[in-house]
Amino acid sequence: ASYSYDAHAQQIRFRNYMTVFNESISMDLLLLFQQGVMYEIDYSQLSCQKKVLESSFHPTRVPADAVFMGQVILGTMSVPGLGLLTNSWVGEIPEIQAQYMLTFTEFTCLPVKITLPQHSLTSLCCLWSRSFYNHLLGVQNPQDFVPPFFCPTAAPEEHLPKTSFLKAMRPSQ
């Protein structure tokens, strides 16, 4: 999986390709918050679904109302350079009535992991998480934020399906 993140222009691109029980699954999402649209992209079918993005941009940072949960060292501190100090934070997302847990590095505050319930708190079925590795600072490829040629770019907004950032990121219910 990979992601591109541009806080200044408020745009995110998530790509995830995996095999689960011999079934290939792909997710390619382009979220353009300033334009209020999201594209679900499928390169294997050369198809694209444009949706109205109903949520506002949430910068990748610790929310002001988050509660500090604790520190953990990933790896070891026994050998210099082999440990990563992380901080975990918890809080609530009122729009989906769910609690979250975020983990960021202590130094530079880079995201490591986000965990949310798959369903609302009334159905405590499962948790899902996204982990972030191999960070590269800055926008490496501006084309990541341009819809492919086969994506509709001028559909009437009122006729598009609606979604939010959290709905898009969570697995199908």
PDB file of C-alpha atoms in Angstrom:
ATOM      1  CA  ALA A   1       0.000   0.000   0.000  1.00  0.00           C
ATOM      2  CA  SER A   2       1.046   3.580  -0.519  1.00  0.00           C
ATOM      3  CA  TYR A   3      -0.309   7.005   0.144  1.00  0.00           C
ATOM      4  CA  SER A   4       0.406  10.533  -0.968  1.00  0.00           C
ATOM      5  CA  TYR A   5      -0.599  13.427   1.243  1.00  0.00           C
ATOM      6  CA  ASP A   6      -0.704  17.142   0.506  1.00  0.00           C
ATOM      7  CA  ALA A   7      -1.957  19.130   3.500  1.00  0.00           C
ATOM      8  CA  HIS A   8      -1.589  22.499   1.768  1.00  0.00           C
ATOM      9  CA  ALA A   9      -3.843  21.584  -1.182  1.00  0.00           C
ATOM     10  CA  GLN A  10      -5.964  19.267   1.015  1.00  0.00           C
ATOM     11  CA  GLN A  11      -5.642  16.142  -1.116  1.00  0.00           C
ATOM     12  CA  ILE A  12      -4.862  12.496  -0.357  1.00  0.00           C
ATOM     13  CA  ARG A  13      -4.228   9.436  -2.538  1.00  0.00           C
ATOM     14  CA  PHE A  14      -4.446   5.921  -1.063  1.00  0.00           C
ATOM     15  CA  ARG A  15      -3.443   2.854  -3.036  1.00  0.00           C
ATOM     16  CA  ASN A  16      -3.715  -0.638  -1.630  1.00  0.00           C
ATOM     17  CA  TYR A  17      -3.239  -3.872  -3.581  1.00  0.00           C
ATOM     18  CA  MET A  18      -3.360  -7.203  -1.756  1.00  0.00           C
ATOM     19  CA  THR A  19      -4.325 -10.837  -2.015  1.00  0.00           C
ATOM     20  CA  VAL A  20      -6.636 -12.316   0.604  1.00  0.00           C
ATOM     21  CA  PHE A  21      -7.517 -16.021   0.388  1.00  0.00           C
ATOM     22  CA  ASN A  22      -6.350 -16.129  -3.259  1.00  0.00           C
ATOM     23  CA  GLU A  23      -8.541 -13.146  -4.170  1.00  0.00           C
ATOM     24  CA  SER A  24      -6.923  -9.961  -5.437  1.00  0.00           C
ATOM     25  CA  ILE A  25      -8.288  -6.831  -3.842  1.00  0.00           C
ATOM     26  CA  SER A  26      -7.384  -3.307  -4.832  1.00  0.00           C
ATOM     27  CA  MET A  27      -8.308   0.064  -3.467  1.00  0.00           C
ATOM     28  CA  ASP A  28      -7.240   3.274  -5.169  1.00  0.00           C
ATOM     29  CA  LEU A  29      -8.832   6.399  -3.754  1.00  0.00           C
ATOM     30  CA  LEU A  30      -8.174  10.001  -4.738  1.00  0.00           C
ATOM     31  CA  LEU A  31      -9.684  12.466  -2.269  1.00  0.00           C
ATOM     32  CA  LEU A  32      -9.766  16.115  -3.354  1.00  0.00           C
ATOM     33  CA  PHE A  33     -11.226  17.956  -0.375  1.00  0.00           C
ATOM     34  CA  GLN A  34     -11.123  21.490  -1.809  1.00  0.00           C
ATOM     35  CA  GLN A  35     -13.163  20.285  -4.792  1.00  0.00           C
ATOM     36  CA  GLY A  36     -15.395  18.126  -2.589  1.00  0.00           C
ATOM     37  CA  VAL A  37     -14.929  14.977  -4.692  1.00  0.00           C
ATOM     38  CA  MET A  38     -13.484  11.508  -4.339  1.00  0.00           C
ATOM     39  CA  TYR A  39     -12.552   9.086  -7.116  1.00  0.00           C
ATOM     40  CA  GLU A  40     -12.595   5.296  -6.674  1.00  0.00           C
ATOM     41  CA  ILE A  41     -10.190   4.167  -9.371  1.00  0.00           C
ATOM     42  CA  ASP A  42      -9.910   0.684 -10.882  1.00  0.00           C
ATOM     43  CA  TYR A  43      -7.024   0.444 -13.344  1.00  0.00           C
ATOM     44  CA  SER A  44      -7.732  -3.224 -14.129  1.00  0.00           C
ATOM     45  CA  GLN A  45     -11.147  -2.271 -15.570  1.00  0.00           C
ATOM     46  CA  LEU A  46     -10.152   1.265 -16.611  1.00  0.00           C
ATOM     47  CA  SER A  47     -13.114   2.463 -14.593  1.00  0.00           C
ATOM     48  CA  CYS A  48     -13.627   5.207 -12.114  1.00  0.00           C
ATOM     49  CA  GLN A  49     -16.466   6.258  -9.865  1.00  0.00           C
ATOM     50  CA  LYS A  50     -16.718   9.898  -8.840  1.00  0.00           C
ATOM     51  CA  LYS A  51     -18.444  10.671  -5.521  1.00  0.00           C
ATOM     52  CA  VAL A  52     -19.293  13.793  -3.585  1.00  0.00           C
ATOM     53  CA  LEU A  53     -16.935  14.034  -0.604  1.00  0.00           C
ATOM     54  CA  GLU A  54     -19.090  15.263   2.264  1.00  0.00           C
ATOM     55  CA  SER A  55     -16.408  15.535   4.924  1.00  0.00           C
ATOM     56  CA  SER A  56     -13.950  18.312   5.516  1.00  0.00           C
ATOM     57  CA  PHE A  57     -10.195  17.795   5.362  1.00  0.00           C
ATOM     58  CA  HIS A  58      -8.631  16.454   8.554  1.00  0.00           C
ATOM     59  CA  PRO A  59      -4.896  17.123   8.690  1.00  0.00           C
ATOM     60  CA  THR A  60      -2.795  14.118   9.660  1.00  0.00           C
ATOM     61  CA  ARG A  61      -1.937  15.220  13.169  1.00  0.00           C
ATOM     62  CA  VAL A  62      -2.973  14.555  16.730  1.00  0.00           C
ATOM     63  CA  PRO A  63      -6.393  16.185  17.247  1.00  0.00           C
ATOM     64  CA  ALA A  64      -6.517  18.910  19.893  1.00  0.00           C
ATOM     65  CA  ASP A  65      -9.065  16.946  21.963  1.00  0.00           C
ATOM     66  CA  ALA A  66      -7.171  13.621  21.830  1.00  0.00           C
ATOM     67  CA  VAL A  67      -6.136  12.043  25.122  1.00  0.00           C
ATOM     68  CA  PHE A  68      -2.569  10.777  25.540  1.00  0.00           C
ATOM     69  CA  MET A  69      -2.610   7.020  26.130  1.00  0.00           C
ATOM     70  CA  GLY A  70       1.079   6.121  26.407  1.00  0.00           C
ATOM     71  CA  GLN A  71       4.469   5.603  24.798  1.00  0.00           C
ATOM     72  CA  VAL A  72       5.814   2.462  23.180  1.00  0.00           C
ATOM     73  CA  ILE A  73       9.181   1.657  21.644  1.00  0.00           C
ATOM     74  CA  LEU A  74       8.915  -0.244  18.370  1.00  0.00           C
ATOM     75  CA  GLY A  75      12.022  -2.375  18.085  1.00  0.00           C
ATOM     76  CA  THR A  76      14.637  -2.128  20.816  1.00  0.00           C
ATOM     77  CA  MET A  77      16.525   0.576  22.653  1.00  0.00           C
ATOM     78  CA  SER A  78      19.268  -1.924  23.593  1.00  0.00           C
ATOM     79  CA  VAL A  79      21.122  -1.100  20.385  1.00  0.00           C
ATOM     80  CA  PRO A  80      21.362   2.529  19.211  1.00  0.00           C
ATOM     81  CA  GLY A  81      19.226   3.228  16.146  1.00  0.00           C
ATOM     82  CA  LEU A  82      17.058   0.102  16.431  1.00  0.00           C
ATOM     83  CA  GLY A  83      14.115   1.619  18.282  1.00  0.00           C
ATOM     84  CA  LEU A  84      11.359   4.022  17.348  1.00  0.00           C
ATOM     85  CA  LEU A  85       9.647   5.918  20.149  1.00  0.00           C
ATOM     86  CA  THR A  86       5.916   6.319  19.490  1.00  0.00           C
ATOM     87  CA  ASN A  87       3.004   8.002  21.270  1.00  0.00           C
ATOM     88  CA  SER A  88      -0.560   6.700  21.204  1.00  0.00           C
ATOM     89  CA  TRP A  89      -3.631   8.896  21.491  1.00  0.00           C
ATOM     90  CA  VAL A  90      -7.345   8.123  21.824  1.00  0.00           C
ATOM     91  CA  GLY A  91     -10.477  10.139  21.191  1.00  0.00           C
ATOM     92  CA  GLU A  92     -13.946  10.096  19.735  1.00  0.00           C
ATOM     93  CA  ILE A  93     -15.292  10.861  16.264  1.00  0.00           C
ATOM     94  CA  PRO A  94     -18.821  12.195  16.822  1.00  0.00           C
ATOM     95  CA  GLU A  95     -19.908  11.915  13.160  1.00  0.00           C
ATOM     96  CA  ILE A  96     -19.670   8.107  13.293  1.00  0.00           C
ATOM     97  CA  GLN A  97     -20.040   7.663  17.060  1.00  0.00           C
ATOM     98  CA  ALA A  98     -16.775   5.783  17.295  1.00  0.00           C
ATOM     99  CA  GLN A  99     -13.553   5.949  19.218  1.00  0.00           C
ATOM    100  CA  TYR A 100     -10.155   6.014  17.534  1.00  0.00           C
ATOM    101  CA  MET A 101      -6.583   5.293  18.475  1.00  0.00           C
ATOM    102  CA  LEU A 102      -3.748   7.076  16.689  1.00  0.00           C
ATOM    103  CA  THR A 103      -0.043   6.334  16.950  1.00  0.00           C
ATOM    104  CA  PHE A 104       2.570   8.890  15.895  1.00  0.00           C
ATOM    105  CA  THR A 105       6.349   8.996  16.177  1.00  0.00           C
ATOM    106  CA  GLU A 106       7.596  10.996  19.162  1.00  0.00           C
ATOM    107  CA  PHE A 107      10.009  13.010  17.028  1.00  0.00           C
ATOM    108  CA  THR A 108       8.609  14.703  13.881  1.00  0.00           C
ATOM    109  CA  CYS A 109       5.098  13.389  14.749  1.00  0.00           C
ATOM    110  CA  LEU A 110       4.747  11.141  11.683  1.00  0.00           C
ATOM    111  CA  PRO A 111       1.690   8.851  11.593  1.00  0.00           C
ATOM    112  CA  VAL A 112       2.377   5.184  12.323  1.00  0.00           C
ATOM    113  CA  LYS A 113      -1.097   3.680  12.740  1.00  0.00           C
ATOM    114  CA  ILE A 114      -4.800   4.530  12.975  1.00  0.00           C
ATOM    115  CA  THR A 115      -7.345   2.131  14.456  1.00  0.00           C
ATOM    116  CA  LEU A 116     -11.143   2.431  14.291  1.00  0.00           C
ATOM    117  CA  PRO A 117     -14.069   0.080  14.864  1.00  0.00           C
ATOM    118  CA  GLN A 118     -15.315  -1.358  11.580  1.00  0.00           C
ATOM    119  CA  HIS A 119     -18.919  -0.643  12.546  1.00  0.00           C
ATOM    120  CA  SER A 120     -20.487   1.776  14.989  1.00  0.00           C
ATOM    121  CA  LEU A 121     -20.085   1.233  18.714  1.00  0.00           C
ATOM    122  CA  THR A 122     -23.480  -0.492  18.816  1.00  0.00           C
ATOM    123  CA  SER A 123     -21.917  -3.354  16.863  1.00  0.00           C
ATOM    124  CA  LEU A 124     -18.526  -4.088  18.384  1.00  0.00           C
ATOM    125  CA  CYS A 125     -17.598  -6.581  15.703  1.00  0.00           C
ATOM    126  CA  CYS A 126     -14.162  -5.753  14.534  1.00  0.00           C
ATOM    127  CA  LEU A 127     -11.405  -3.213  14.375  1.00  0.00           C
ATOM    128  CA  TRP A 128      -9.609  -2.041  11.268  1.00  0.00           C
ATOM    129  CA  SER A 129      -6.335  -0.260  11.143  1.00  0.00           C
ATOM    130  CA  ARG A 130      -4.089   1.457   8.653  1.00  0.00           C
ATOM    131  CA  SER A 131      -0.346   1.491   9.163  1.00  0.00           C
ATOM    132  CA  PHE A 132       2.010   3.990   7.570  1.00  0.00           C
ATOM    133  CA  TYR A 133       5.594   3.095   6.606  1.00  0.00           C
ATOM    134  CA  ASN A 134       8.427   4.458   4.475  1.00  0.00           C
ATOM    135  CA  HIS A 135       7.495   8.118   4.818  1.00  0.00           C
ATOM    136  CA  LEU A 136       8.859  10.528   2.247  1.00  0.00           C
ATOM    137  CA  LEU A 137       8.387  14.169   3.179  1.00  0.00           C
ATOM    138  CA  GLY A 138       6.957  16.486   0.545  1.00  0.00           C
ATOM    139  CA  VAL A 139       4.886  15.736  -2.541  1.00  0.00           C
ATOM    140  CA  GLN A 140       6.976  13.243  -4.524  1.00  0.00           C
ATOM    141  CA  ASN A 141       4.716  13.048  -7.579  1.00  0.00           C
ATOM    142  CA  PRO A 142       2.126  15.800  -8.183  1.00  0.00           C
ATOM    143  CA  GLN A 143       0.426  13.508 -10.750  1.00  0.00           C
ATOM    144  CA  ASP A 144      -0.798  11.374  -7.833  1.00  0.00           C
ATOM    145  CA  PHE A 145      -3.469  14.032  -7.337  1.00  0.00           C
ATOM    146  CA  VAL A 146      -4.699  14.117 -10.948  1.00  0.00           C
ATOM    147  CA  PRO A 147      -7.544  11.745 -11.882  1.00  0.00           C
ATOM    148  CA  PRO A 148      -6.641   9.297 -14.694  1.00  0.00           C
ATOM    149  CA  PHE A 149      -7.939  10.030 -18.193  1.00  0.00           C
ATOM    150  CA  PHE A 150     -10.798   7.533 -17.828  1.00  0.00           C
ATOM    151  CA  CYS A 151     -12.310   9.270 -14.777  1.00  0.00           C
ATOM    152  CA  PRO A 152     -15.363  11.469 -15.273  1.00  0.00           C
ATOM    153  CA  THR A 153     -14.469  15.014 -14.358  1.00  0.00           C
ATOM    154  CA  ALA A 154     -17.643  16.962 -15.130  1.00  0.00           C
ATOM    155  CA  ALA A 155     -20.548  14.978 -13.698  1.00  0.00           C
ATOM    156  CA  PRO A 156     -23.381  17.052 -12.195  1.00  0.00           C
ATOM    157  CA  GLU A 157     -22.643  17.151  -8.474  1.00  0.00           C
ATOM    158  CA  GLU A 158     -26.245  16.572  -7.313  1.00  0.00           C
ATOM    159  CA  HIS A 159     -26.445  13.221  -9.141  1.00  0.00           C
ATOM    160  CA  LEU A 160     -23.265  11.739  -7.679  1.00  0.00           C
ATOM    161  CA  PRO A 161     -23.210   9.204  -4.841  1.00  0.00           C
ATOM    162  CA  LYS A 162     -22.062  10.666  -1.526  1.00  0.00           C
ATOM    163  CA  THR A 163     -19.304   9.509   0.795  1.00  0.00           C
ATOM    164  CA  SER A 164     -17.052  10.773   3.559  1.00  0.00           C
ATOM    165  CA  PHE A 165     -13.398  10.243   4.332  1.00  0.00           C
ATOM    166  CA  LEU A 166     -14.175   7.753   7.097  1.00  0.00           C
ATOM    167  CA  LYS A 167     -16.704   5.796   5.020  1.00  0.00           C
ATOM    168  CA  ALA A 168     -14.210   5.572   2.167  1.00  0.00           C
ATOM    169  CA  MET A 169     -11.370   4.346   4.356  1.00  0.00           C
ATOM    170  CA  ARG A 170     -13.300   1.703   6.260  1.00  0.00           C
ATOM    171  CA  PRO A 171     -13.924  -1.698   4.682  1.00  0.00           C
ATOM    172  CA  SER A 172     -17.333  -2.419   3.159  1.00  0.00           C
ATOM    173  CA  GLN A 173     -19.930  -3.048   5.792  1.00  0.00           C
TER     174      GLN A 173
END
